[in-house]
Coordinates of C-alpha atoms and ligand atoms in Angstrom, one line a residue:
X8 CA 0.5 17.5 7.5
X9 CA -2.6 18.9 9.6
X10 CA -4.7 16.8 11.7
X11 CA -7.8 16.8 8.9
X12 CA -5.6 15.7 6.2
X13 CA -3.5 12.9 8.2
X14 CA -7.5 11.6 8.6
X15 CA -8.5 12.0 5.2
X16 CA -5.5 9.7 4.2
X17 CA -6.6 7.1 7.0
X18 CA -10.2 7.2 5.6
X19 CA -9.4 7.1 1.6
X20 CA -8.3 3.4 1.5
X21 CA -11.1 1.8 3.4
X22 CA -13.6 4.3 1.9
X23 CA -12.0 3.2 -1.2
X24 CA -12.7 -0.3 -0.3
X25 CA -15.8 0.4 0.8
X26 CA -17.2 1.7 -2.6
X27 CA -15.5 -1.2 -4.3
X28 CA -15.6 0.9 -8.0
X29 CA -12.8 0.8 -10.0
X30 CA -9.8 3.2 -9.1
X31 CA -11.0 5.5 -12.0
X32 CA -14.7 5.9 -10.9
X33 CA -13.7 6.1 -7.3
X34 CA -11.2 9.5 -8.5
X35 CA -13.7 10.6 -10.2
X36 CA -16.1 11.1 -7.1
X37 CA -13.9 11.6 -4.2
X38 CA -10.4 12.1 -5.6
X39 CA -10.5 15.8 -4.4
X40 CA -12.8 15.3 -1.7
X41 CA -11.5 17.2 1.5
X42 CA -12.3 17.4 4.8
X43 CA -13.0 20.5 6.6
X44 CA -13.9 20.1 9.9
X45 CA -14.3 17.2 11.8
X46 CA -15.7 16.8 15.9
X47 CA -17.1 13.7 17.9
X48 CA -20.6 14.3 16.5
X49 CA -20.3 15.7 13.1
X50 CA -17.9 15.6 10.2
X51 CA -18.1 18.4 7.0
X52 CA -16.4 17.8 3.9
X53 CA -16.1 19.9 0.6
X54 CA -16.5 18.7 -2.4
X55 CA -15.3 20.3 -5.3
X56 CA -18.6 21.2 -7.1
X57 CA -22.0 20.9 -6.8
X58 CA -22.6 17.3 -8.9
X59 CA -19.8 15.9 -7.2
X60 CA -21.7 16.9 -4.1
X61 CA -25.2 16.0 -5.1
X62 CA -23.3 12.4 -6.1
X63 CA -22.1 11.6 -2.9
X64 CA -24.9 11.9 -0.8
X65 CA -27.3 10.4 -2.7
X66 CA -25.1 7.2 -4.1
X67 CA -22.0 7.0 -1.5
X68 CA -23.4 8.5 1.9
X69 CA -24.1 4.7 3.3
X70 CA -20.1 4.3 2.2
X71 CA -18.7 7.0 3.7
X72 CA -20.5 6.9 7.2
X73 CA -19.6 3.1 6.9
X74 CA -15.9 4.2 6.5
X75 CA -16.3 7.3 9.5
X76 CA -17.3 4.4 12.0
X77 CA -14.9 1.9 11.1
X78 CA -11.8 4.0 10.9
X79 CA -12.5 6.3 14.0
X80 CA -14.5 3.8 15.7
X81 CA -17.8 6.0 16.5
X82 CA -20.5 7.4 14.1
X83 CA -21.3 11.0 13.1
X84 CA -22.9 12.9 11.1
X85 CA -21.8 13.7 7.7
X86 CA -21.9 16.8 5.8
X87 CA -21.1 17.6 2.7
X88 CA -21.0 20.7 1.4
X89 CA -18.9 22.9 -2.0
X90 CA -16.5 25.4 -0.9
X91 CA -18.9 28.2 -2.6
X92 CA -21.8 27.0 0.2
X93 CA -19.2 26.9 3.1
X94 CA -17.5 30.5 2.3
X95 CA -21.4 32.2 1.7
X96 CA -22.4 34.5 4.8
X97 CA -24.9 32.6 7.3
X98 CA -28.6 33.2 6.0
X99 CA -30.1 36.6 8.7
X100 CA -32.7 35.5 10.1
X101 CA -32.4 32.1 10.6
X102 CA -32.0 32.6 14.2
X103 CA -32.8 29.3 15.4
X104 CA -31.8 27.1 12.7
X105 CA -30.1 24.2 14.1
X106 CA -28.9 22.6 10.9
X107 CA -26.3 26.5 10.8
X108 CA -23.9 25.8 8.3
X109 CA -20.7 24.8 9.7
X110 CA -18.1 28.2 10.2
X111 CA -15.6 27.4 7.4
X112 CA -11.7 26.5 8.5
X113 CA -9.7 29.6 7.1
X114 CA -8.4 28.7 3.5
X115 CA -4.7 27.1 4.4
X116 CA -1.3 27.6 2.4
X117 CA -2.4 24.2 0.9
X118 CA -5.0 26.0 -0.9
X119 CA -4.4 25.6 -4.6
X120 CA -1.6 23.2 -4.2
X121 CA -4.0 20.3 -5.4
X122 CA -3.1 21.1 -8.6
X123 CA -1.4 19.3 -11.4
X124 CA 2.6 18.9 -10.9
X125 CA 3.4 20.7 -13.6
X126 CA 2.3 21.2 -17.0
X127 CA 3.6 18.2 -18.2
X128 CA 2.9 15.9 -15.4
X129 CA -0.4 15.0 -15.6
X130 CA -3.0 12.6 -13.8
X131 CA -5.4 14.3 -11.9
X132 CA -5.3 11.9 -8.8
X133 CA -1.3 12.6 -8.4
X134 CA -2.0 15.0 -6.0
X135 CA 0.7 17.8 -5.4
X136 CA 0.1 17.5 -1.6
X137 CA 1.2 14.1 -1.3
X138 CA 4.0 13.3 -3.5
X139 CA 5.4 16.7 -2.8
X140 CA 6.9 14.3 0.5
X141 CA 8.2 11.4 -1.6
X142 CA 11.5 12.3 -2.1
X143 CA 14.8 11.0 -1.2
X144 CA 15.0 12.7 2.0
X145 CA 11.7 10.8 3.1
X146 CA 12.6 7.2 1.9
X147 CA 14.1 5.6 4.6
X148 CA 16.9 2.9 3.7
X149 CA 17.9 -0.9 4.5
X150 CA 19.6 -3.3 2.6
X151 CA 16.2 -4.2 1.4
X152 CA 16.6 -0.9 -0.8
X153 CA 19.6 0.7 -0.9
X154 CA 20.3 -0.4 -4.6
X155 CA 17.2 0.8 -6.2
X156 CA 17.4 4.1 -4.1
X157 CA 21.3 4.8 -5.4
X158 CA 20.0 3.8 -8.9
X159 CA 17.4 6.0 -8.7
X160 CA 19.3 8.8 -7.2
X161 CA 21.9 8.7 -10.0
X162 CA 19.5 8.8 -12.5
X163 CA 17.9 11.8 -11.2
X164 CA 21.1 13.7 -11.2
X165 CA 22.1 12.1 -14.5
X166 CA 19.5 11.2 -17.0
X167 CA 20.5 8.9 -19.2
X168 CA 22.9 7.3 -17.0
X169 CA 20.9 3.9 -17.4
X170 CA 18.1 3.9 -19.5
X171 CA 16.1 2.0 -18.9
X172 CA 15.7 1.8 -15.3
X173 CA 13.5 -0.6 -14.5
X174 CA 12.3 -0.9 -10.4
X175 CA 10.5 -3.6 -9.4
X176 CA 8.9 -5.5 -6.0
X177 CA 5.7 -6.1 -4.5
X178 CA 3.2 -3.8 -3.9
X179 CA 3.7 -1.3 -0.8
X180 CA 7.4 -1.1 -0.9
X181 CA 8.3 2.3 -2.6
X182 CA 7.9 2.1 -6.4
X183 CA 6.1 5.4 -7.1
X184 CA 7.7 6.9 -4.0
X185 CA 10.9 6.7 -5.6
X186 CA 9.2 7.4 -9.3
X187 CA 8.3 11.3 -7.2
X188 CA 11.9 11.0 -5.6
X189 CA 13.2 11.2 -9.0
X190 CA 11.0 13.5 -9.9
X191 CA 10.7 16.2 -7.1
X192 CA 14.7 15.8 -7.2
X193 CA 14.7 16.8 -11.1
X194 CA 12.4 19.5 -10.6
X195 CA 14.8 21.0 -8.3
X196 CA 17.7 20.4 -10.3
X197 CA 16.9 20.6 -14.1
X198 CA 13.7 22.4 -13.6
X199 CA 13.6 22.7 -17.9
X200 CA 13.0 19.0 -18.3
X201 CA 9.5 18.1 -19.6
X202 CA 9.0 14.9 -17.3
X203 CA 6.1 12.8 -17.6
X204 CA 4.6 11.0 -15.2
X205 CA 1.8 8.3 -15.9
X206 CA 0.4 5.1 -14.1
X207 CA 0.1 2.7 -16.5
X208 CA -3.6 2.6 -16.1
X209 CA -4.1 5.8 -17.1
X210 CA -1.7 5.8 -20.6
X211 CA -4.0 2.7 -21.4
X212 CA -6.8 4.4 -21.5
X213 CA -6.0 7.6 -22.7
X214 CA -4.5 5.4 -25.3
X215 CA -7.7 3.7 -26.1
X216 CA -9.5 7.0 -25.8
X217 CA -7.6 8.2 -28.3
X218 CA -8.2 5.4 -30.9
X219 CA -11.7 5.6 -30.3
X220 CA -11.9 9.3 -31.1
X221 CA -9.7 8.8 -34.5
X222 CA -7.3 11.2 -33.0
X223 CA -4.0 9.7 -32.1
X224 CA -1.3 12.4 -32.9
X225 CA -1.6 14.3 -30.1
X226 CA -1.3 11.3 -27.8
X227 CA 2.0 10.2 -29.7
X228 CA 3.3 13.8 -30.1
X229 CA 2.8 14.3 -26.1
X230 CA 4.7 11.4 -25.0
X231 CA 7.2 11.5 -27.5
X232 CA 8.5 15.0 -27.3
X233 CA 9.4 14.7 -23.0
X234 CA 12.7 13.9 -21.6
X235 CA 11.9 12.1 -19.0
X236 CA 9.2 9.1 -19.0
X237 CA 8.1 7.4 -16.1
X238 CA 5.5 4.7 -16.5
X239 CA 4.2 3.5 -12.8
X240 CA 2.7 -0.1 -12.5
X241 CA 3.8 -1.3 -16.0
X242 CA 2.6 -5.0 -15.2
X243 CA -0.6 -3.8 -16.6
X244 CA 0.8 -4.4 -20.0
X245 CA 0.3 -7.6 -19.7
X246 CA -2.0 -9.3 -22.6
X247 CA -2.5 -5.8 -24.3
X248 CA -1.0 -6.0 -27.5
X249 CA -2.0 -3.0 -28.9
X250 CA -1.4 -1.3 -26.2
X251 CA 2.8 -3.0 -26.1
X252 CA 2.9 -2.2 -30.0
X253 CA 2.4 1.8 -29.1
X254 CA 4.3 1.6 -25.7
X255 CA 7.2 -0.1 -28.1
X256 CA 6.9 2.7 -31.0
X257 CA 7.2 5.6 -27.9
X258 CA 9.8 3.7 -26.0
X259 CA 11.6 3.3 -29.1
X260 CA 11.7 6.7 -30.1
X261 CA 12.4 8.2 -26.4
X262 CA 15.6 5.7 -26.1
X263 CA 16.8 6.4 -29.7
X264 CA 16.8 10.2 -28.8
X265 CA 18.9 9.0 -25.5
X266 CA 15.7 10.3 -23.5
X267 CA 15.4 8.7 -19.6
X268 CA 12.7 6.4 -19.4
X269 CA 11.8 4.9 -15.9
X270 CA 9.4 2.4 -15.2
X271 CA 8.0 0.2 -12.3
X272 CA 6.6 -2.5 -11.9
X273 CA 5.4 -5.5 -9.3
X274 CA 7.0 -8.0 -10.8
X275 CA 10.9 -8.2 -13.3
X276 CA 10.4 -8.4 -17.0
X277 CA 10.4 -12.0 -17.3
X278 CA 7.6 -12.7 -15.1
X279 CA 5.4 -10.3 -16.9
X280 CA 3.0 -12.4 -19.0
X281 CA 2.2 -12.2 -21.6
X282 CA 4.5 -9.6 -23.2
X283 CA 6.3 -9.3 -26.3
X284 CA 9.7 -10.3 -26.5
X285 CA 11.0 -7.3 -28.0
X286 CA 9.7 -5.5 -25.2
X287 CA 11.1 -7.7 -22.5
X288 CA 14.7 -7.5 -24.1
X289 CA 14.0 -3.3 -24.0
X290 CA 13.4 -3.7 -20.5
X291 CA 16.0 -6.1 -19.2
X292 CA 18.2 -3.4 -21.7
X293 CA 19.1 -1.1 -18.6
X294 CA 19.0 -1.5 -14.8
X295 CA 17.0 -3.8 -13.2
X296 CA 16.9 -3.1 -9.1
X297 CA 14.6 -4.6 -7.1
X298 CA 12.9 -3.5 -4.0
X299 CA 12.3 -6.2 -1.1
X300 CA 10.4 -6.3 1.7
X301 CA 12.2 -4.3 4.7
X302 CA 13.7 -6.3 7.2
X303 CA 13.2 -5.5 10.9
X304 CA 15.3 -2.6 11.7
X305 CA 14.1 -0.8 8.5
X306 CA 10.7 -1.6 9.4
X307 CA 11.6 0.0 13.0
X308 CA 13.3 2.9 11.3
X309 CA 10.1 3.3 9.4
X310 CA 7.6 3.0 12.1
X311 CA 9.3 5.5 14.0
X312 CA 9.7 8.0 11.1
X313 CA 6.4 8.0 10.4
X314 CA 5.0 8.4 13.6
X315 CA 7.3 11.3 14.2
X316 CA 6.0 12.7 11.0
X317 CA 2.4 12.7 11.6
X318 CA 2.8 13.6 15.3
X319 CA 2.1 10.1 16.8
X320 CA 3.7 9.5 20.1
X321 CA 4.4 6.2 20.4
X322 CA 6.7 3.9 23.0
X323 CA 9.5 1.8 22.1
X324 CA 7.7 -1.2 22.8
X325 CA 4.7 -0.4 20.6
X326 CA 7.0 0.3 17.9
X327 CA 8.5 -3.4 18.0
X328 CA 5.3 -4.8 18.6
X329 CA 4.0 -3.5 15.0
X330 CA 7.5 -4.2 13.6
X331 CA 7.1 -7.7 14.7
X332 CA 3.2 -8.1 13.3
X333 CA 3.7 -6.0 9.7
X334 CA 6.0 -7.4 8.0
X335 CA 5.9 -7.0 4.3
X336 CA 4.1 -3.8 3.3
X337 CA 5.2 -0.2 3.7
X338 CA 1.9 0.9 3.0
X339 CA 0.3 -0.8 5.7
X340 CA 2.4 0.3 8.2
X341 CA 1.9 3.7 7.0
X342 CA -1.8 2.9 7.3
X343 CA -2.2 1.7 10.5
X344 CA -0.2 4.8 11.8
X345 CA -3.1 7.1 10.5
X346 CA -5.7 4.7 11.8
X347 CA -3.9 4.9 15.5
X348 CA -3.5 8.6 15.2
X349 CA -6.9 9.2 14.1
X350 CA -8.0 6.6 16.6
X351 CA -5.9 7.5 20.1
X352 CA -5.6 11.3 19.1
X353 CA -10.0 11.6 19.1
X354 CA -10.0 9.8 22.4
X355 CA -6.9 11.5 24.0
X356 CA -5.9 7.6 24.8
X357 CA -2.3 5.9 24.4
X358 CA -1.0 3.4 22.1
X359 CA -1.6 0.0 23.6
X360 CA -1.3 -3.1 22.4
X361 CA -5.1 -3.5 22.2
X362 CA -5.4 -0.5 20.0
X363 CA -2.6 -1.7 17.8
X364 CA -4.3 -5.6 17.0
X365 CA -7.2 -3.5 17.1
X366 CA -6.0 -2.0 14.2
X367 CA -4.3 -4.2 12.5
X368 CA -7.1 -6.7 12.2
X369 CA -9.0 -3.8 9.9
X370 CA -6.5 -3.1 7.7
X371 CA -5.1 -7.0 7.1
X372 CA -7.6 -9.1 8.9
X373 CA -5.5 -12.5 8.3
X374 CA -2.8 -11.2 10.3
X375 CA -3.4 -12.3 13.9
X376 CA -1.5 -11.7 16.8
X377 CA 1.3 -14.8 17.2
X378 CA -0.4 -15.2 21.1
X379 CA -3.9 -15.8 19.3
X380 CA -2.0 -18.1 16.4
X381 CA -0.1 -20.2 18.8
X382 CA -3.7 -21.1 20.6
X383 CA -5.1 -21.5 17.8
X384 CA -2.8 -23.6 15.8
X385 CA -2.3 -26.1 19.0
X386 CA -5.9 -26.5 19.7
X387 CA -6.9 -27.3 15.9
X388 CA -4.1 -30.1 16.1
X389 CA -5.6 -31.3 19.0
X390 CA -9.2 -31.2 17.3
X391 CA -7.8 -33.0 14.4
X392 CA -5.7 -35.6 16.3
X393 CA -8.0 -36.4 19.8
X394 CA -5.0 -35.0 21.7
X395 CA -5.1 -32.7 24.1
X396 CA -2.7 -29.5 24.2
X397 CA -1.3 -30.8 27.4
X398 CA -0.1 -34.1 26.5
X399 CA 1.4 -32.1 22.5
X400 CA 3.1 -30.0 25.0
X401 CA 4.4 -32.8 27.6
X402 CA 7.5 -35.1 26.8
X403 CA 5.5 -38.1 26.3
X404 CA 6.8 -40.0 23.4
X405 CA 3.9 -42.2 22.5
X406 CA 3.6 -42.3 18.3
X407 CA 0.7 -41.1 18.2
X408 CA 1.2 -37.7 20.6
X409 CA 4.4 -37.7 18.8
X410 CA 3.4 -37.4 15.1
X411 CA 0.6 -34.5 16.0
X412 CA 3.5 -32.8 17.8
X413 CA 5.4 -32.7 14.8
X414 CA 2.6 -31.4 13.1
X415 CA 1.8 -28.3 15.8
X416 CA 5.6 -27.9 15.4
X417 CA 5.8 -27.5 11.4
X418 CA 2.4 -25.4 11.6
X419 CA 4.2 -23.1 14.0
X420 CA 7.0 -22.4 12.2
X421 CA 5.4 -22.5 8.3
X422 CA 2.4 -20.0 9.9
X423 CA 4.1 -17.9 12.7
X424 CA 7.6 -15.6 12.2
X425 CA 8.5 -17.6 15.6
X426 CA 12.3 -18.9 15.6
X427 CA 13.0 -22.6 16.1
X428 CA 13.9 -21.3 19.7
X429 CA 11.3 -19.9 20.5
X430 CA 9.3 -23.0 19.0
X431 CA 11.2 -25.1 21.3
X432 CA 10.4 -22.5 24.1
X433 CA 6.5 -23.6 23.8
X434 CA 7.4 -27.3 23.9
X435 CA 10.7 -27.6 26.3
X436 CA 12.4 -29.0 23.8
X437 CA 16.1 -27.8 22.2
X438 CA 15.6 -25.9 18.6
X439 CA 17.6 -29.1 17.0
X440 CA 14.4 -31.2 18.1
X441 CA 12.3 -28.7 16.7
X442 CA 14.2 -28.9 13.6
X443 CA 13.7 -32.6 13.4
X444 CA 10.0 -32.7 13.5
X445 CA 10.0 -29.8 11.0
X446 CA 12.1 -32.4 8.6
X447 CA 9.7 -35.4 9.7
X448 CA 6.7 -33.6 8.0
X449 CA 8.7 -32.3 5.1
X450 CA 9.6 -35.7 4.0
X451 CA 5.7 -37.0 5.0
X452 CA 4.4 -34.4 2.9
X453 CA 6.8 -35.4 0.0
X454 CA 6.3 -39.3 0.5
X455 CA 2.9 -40.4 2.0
X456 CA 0.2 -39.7 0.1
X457 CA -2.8 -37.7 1.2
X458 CA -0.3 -36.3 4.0
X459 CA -0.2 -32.5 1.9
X460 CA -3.6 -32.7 2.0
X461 CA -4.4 -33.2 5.7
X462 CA -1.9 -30.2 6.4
X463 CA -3.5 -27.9 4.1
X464 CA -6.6 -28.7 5.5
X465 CA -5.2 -28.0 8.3
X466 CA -3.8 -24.7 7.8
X467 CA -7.2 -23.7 5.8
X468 CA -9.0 -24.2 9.0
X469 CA -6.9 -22.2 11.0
X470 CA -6.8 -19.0 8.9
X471 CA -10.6 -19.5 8.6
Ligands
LIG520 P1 4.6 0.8 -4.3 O1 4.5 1.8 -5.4 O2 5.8 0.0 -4.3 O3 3.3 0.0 -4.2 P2 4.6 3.2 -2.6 O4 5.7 3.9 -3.2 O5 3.2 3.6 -3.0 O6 4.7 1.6 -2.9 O7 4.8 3.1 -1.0 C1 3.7 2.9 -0.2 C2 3.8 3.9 1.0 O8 4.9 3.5 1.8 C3 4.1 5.3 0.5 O9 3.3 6.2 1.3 C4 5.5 5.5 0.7 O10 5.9 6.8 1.1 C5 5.8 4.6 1.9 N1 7.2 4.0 1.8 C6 7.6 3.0 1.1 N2 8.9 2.7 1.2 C7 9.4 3.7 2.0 C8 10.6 4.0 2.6 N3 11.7 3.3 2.3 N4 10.7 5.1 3.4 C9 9.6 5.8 3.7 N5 8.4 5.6 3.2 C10 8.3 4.5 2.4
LIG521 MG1 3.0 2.2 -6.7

C-alpha cells in the first residue's frame, strides 16, 4: 500500500467520527476522497468532482483539519482540489503566485481500480483497493478463528456445501474480511458465478427505495437470479418486518435453487431481536461459526503482520506492549498501526511506549495503561476508605485496612488483565490470598446490601 493511502486509512475513521453523519452521508462526501500529496505544512486531496469539492470546503473543512491534527499530531493546510484542476497546465504568467497549484503525483497502477468489484457486486463504498487484500492468505489464524476460516474456506471452494453459513462475533474480528476471503477466492476459482455482495444497510434501503418508487421487480429479480449471496451485518434486521418478509421471500428462493447464501452478523440468531421465527430457524438451518476475540499470540501474530505490511518497524517489546493493551478488536489494532506509521514515519522517530499510549488513548480513550490503572484504582480506594496506599499495601491486618484491601484487590482484577500473581506481586501477598479477598467481595456484593452499589460507584469514578 503507498504511504498516502496507509494515511488516508488512518484519517477515514476519526474523520468519520469527526463528521458524526451517518455512514451513508459520510460516503457520499468523502467515500472517494484521496489524498495526493501530503508534507509538514500542506496536505492536497482530490475529490472526485467539482460539488463534492465545493462540499467539503465549505461544510467539512473545520472536520477535516480537526482530523489532520489529531491523527498526525501537527496542523496544515488543506487543499482540495478535482483531478481535472490538478492535471490542467500551471496558468503562464502567474509568475509569482504563491498559492501555485500543487504538481500532481503521476497517475498510479491504482488508478481506476476504485471501481465496482464486478458487475454484480455492488456498493459503492466496497472499494476494490481494500478488499482486494482480505483474502485467506491475509487473515491470520488462532484458535479464536480457525473454525469460521475452514468453514469459510470450504464454502468458497464448494458452494453449497453448508448453506446457510452463518459467521458471527463482535465487531472488529473479521466478518466482512472473510465475506471478501470468500469472495476474492471465488473470483479466482469460479470466475462465472454472479456473487453478490451487500451490507445489510444498504439492501434496506435500496429495498425501501424501491417500495417508494413503485418499482420492485428489479430489486427482486437482482437478488434472486445470483449464486452466491452475502449479506454483511445482518443484525440490522432486527425490528424490520417488512424488510425480514422480503429478505425471507429471496432467501427462500436462493436456498430452494440450492444457491450459497452467506451472512454475518454481531451477534447468533437467537440473540437477534426481534426477528421472525421462521427466519431464525433459516439461519440456525446451516453453519453457525463464531469468531472470538484473538487471544495473545494471535494478537502478536497480528501486530506483527500488520506492521510488516504497511512498512512499520517495530521492536519485539513494542509489539507485546500493544498485544497486552488491545485486546479485543482487530480493527483497532489495525488502527493504531496506521496512526503510529503516520505518526513516527512524519517525524522520522521510533516506536516508544509513549507514542503507543499516545495512541491508543485516541483511538479507545477508556483503555489506560495498567501502570496509570493500578495508581489510580489504589488511590480512589484510599479516597473512598481514609486509608492511605501505604498501609492497603502493608500486612497490617486491622478490619478496616483489611476490607478496603479486598476491595483494591477485586478492583484490580475485575478492571485490569493483571493475574492473581501479579496482584499479589503489588501487595506481597501469595495469589491464594488474593483469591480470597476476591471471594470476600463476591459474596459482600451478593449478601450486604448497598455493597454493589458502593463498588460500582467505585469503578464509575475510576473510568471517569
Ligand atoms: P468485522 O466485520 O468483524 O467487524 P472486519 O472484517 O472489518 O471485522 O475486520 C476489521 C479489520 O481487522 C480488517 O481490516 C481486517 O482485515 C482485520 N482483521 C480481522 N481479523 C483478522 C485476521 N484474523 N487476520 C488479519 N486481519 C484481520
Ligand atoms: Mg464487518
Amino acid at each position: 500500500m503507498d504511504e498516502n493511502q496507509s494515511i488516508m486509512e488512518a484519517l477515514m475513521p476519526v474523520l468519520e467520527t469527526n463528521v458524526g453523519a451517518a455512514p451513508s452521508i459520510f460516503n457520499l462526501w468523502f467515500g472517494e476522497l484521496k489524498l495526493s500529496s501530503i508534507s509538514d505544512t500542506e496536505a492536497v486531496f482530490i475529490a472526485p468532482t467539482a460539488l463534492k469539492k465545493k462540499i467539503l470546503i465549505t461544510k467539512y473543512i473545520s472536520q477535516i483539519n480537526k482530523t489532520i491534527e489529531e491523527v498526525l499530531g501537527f496542523a496544515v493546510d488543506v487543499k482540495i482540489f478535482t483531478q481535472d484542476e490538478l492535471d490542467a497546465p500551471p496558468p503562464e504568467e502567474d509568475d509569482d503566485d504563491d498559492d501555485e497549484l500543487p504538481i500532481p503525483v503521476p497517475k498510479g497502477e491504482d488508478d481506476g481500480k476504485e471501481e465496482i468489484i464486478s458487475e454484480f457486486i455492488s456498493g459503492t463504498s466496497d472499494k476494490a483497493s481494500i478488499v482486494d487484500n482480505y483474502t485467506f492468505e491475509n487473515f491470520v489464524v488462532g484458535s479464536s478463528n480457525t473454525f469460521a476460516k475452514a468453514a469459510c474456506m470450504a464454502v468458497a471452494k464448494d458452494p453449497t456445501v453448508y448453506n446457510p453459513l452463518f459467521i458471527y462475533g463482535n465487531s472488529g474480528l473479521g466478518k466482512t474480511h472473510l465475506l471478501y476471503a470468500i469472495i476474492n477466492y471465488m473470483k479466482h476459482n469460479h470466475p462465472d458465478l454472479k456473487i453478490v455482495y451487500k451490507k445489510c444497510e444498504t439492501f434496506l434501503a435500496e429495498l425501501i427505495e424501491a417500495l417508494q418508487s413503485g418499482v420492485v421487480a428489479p430489486f427482486k429479480e437482482k437478488y434472486r437470479k445470483c449464486d452466491v449471496l452475502l449479506i454483511d451485518d445482518i443484525q440490522f434486521l432486527a425490528g424490520k418486518e417488512m424488510t425480514q418478509e422480503e429478505f425471507f421471500h429471496t432467501f427462500s428462493s436462493l436456498y430452494e435453487s440450492e444457491k450459497q447464501i452467506i451472512l454475518t452478523s454481531d451477534r447468533p440468531p437467537k440473540d437477534i431481536k426481534p426477528l421472525s421465527d421462521r427466519l431464525k430457524t433459516r439461519f440456525e438451518g446451516g453453519l453457525l461459526a463464531d469468531v472470538q476475540p484473538p487471544n495473545f499470540e494471535l494478537r502478536i501474530a497480528i501486530i506483527r503482520k500488520k506492521a510488516d505490511d504497511i512498512g512499520l518497524t517495530i521492536s519485539n517489546e513494542m509489539v507485546e506492549y500493544m498485544a497486552e493493551r488491545l485486546q479485543n478488536n482487530i480493527r483497532q489494532i489495525e488502527g493504531a498501526l496506521k496512526r503510529l506509521y503516520a505518526l513516527c514515519s512524519f517525524t522520522s522517530s521510533e516506536v516508544t511506549k509513549e507514542r503507543v499510549d499516545e495512541v491508543i488513548s485516541i483511538i479507545d480513550p477508556g483503555n489506560i495503561p495498567t501502570d496509570a490503572m493500578i495508581e489510580k484504582i489504589l488511590n480512589a480506594v484510599s479516597k473512598h476508605y481514609g486509608i492511605d496506599v501505604e498501609s492497603l499495601k502493608s500486612k497490617q491486618k486491622t478490619d478496616s485496612i483489611a476490607k478496603a484491601r479486598h476491595v483494591a484487590i477485586y478492583l484490580l482484577r475485575t478492571m485490569t488483565s493483571l493475574t492473581l500473581k501479579e496482584i499479589g506481586g503489588i501487595f506481597d501477598r501469595n495469589h491464594s490470598t488474593v483469591k480470597s479477598s476476591i471471594d470476600y467481595v463476591d459474596l459482600n456484593i451478593k449478601t450486604v446490601n448497598g455493597y454493589e452499589r458502593e463498588i460500582k460507584q467505585l469503578k464509575k469514578q475510576i473510568k471517569s
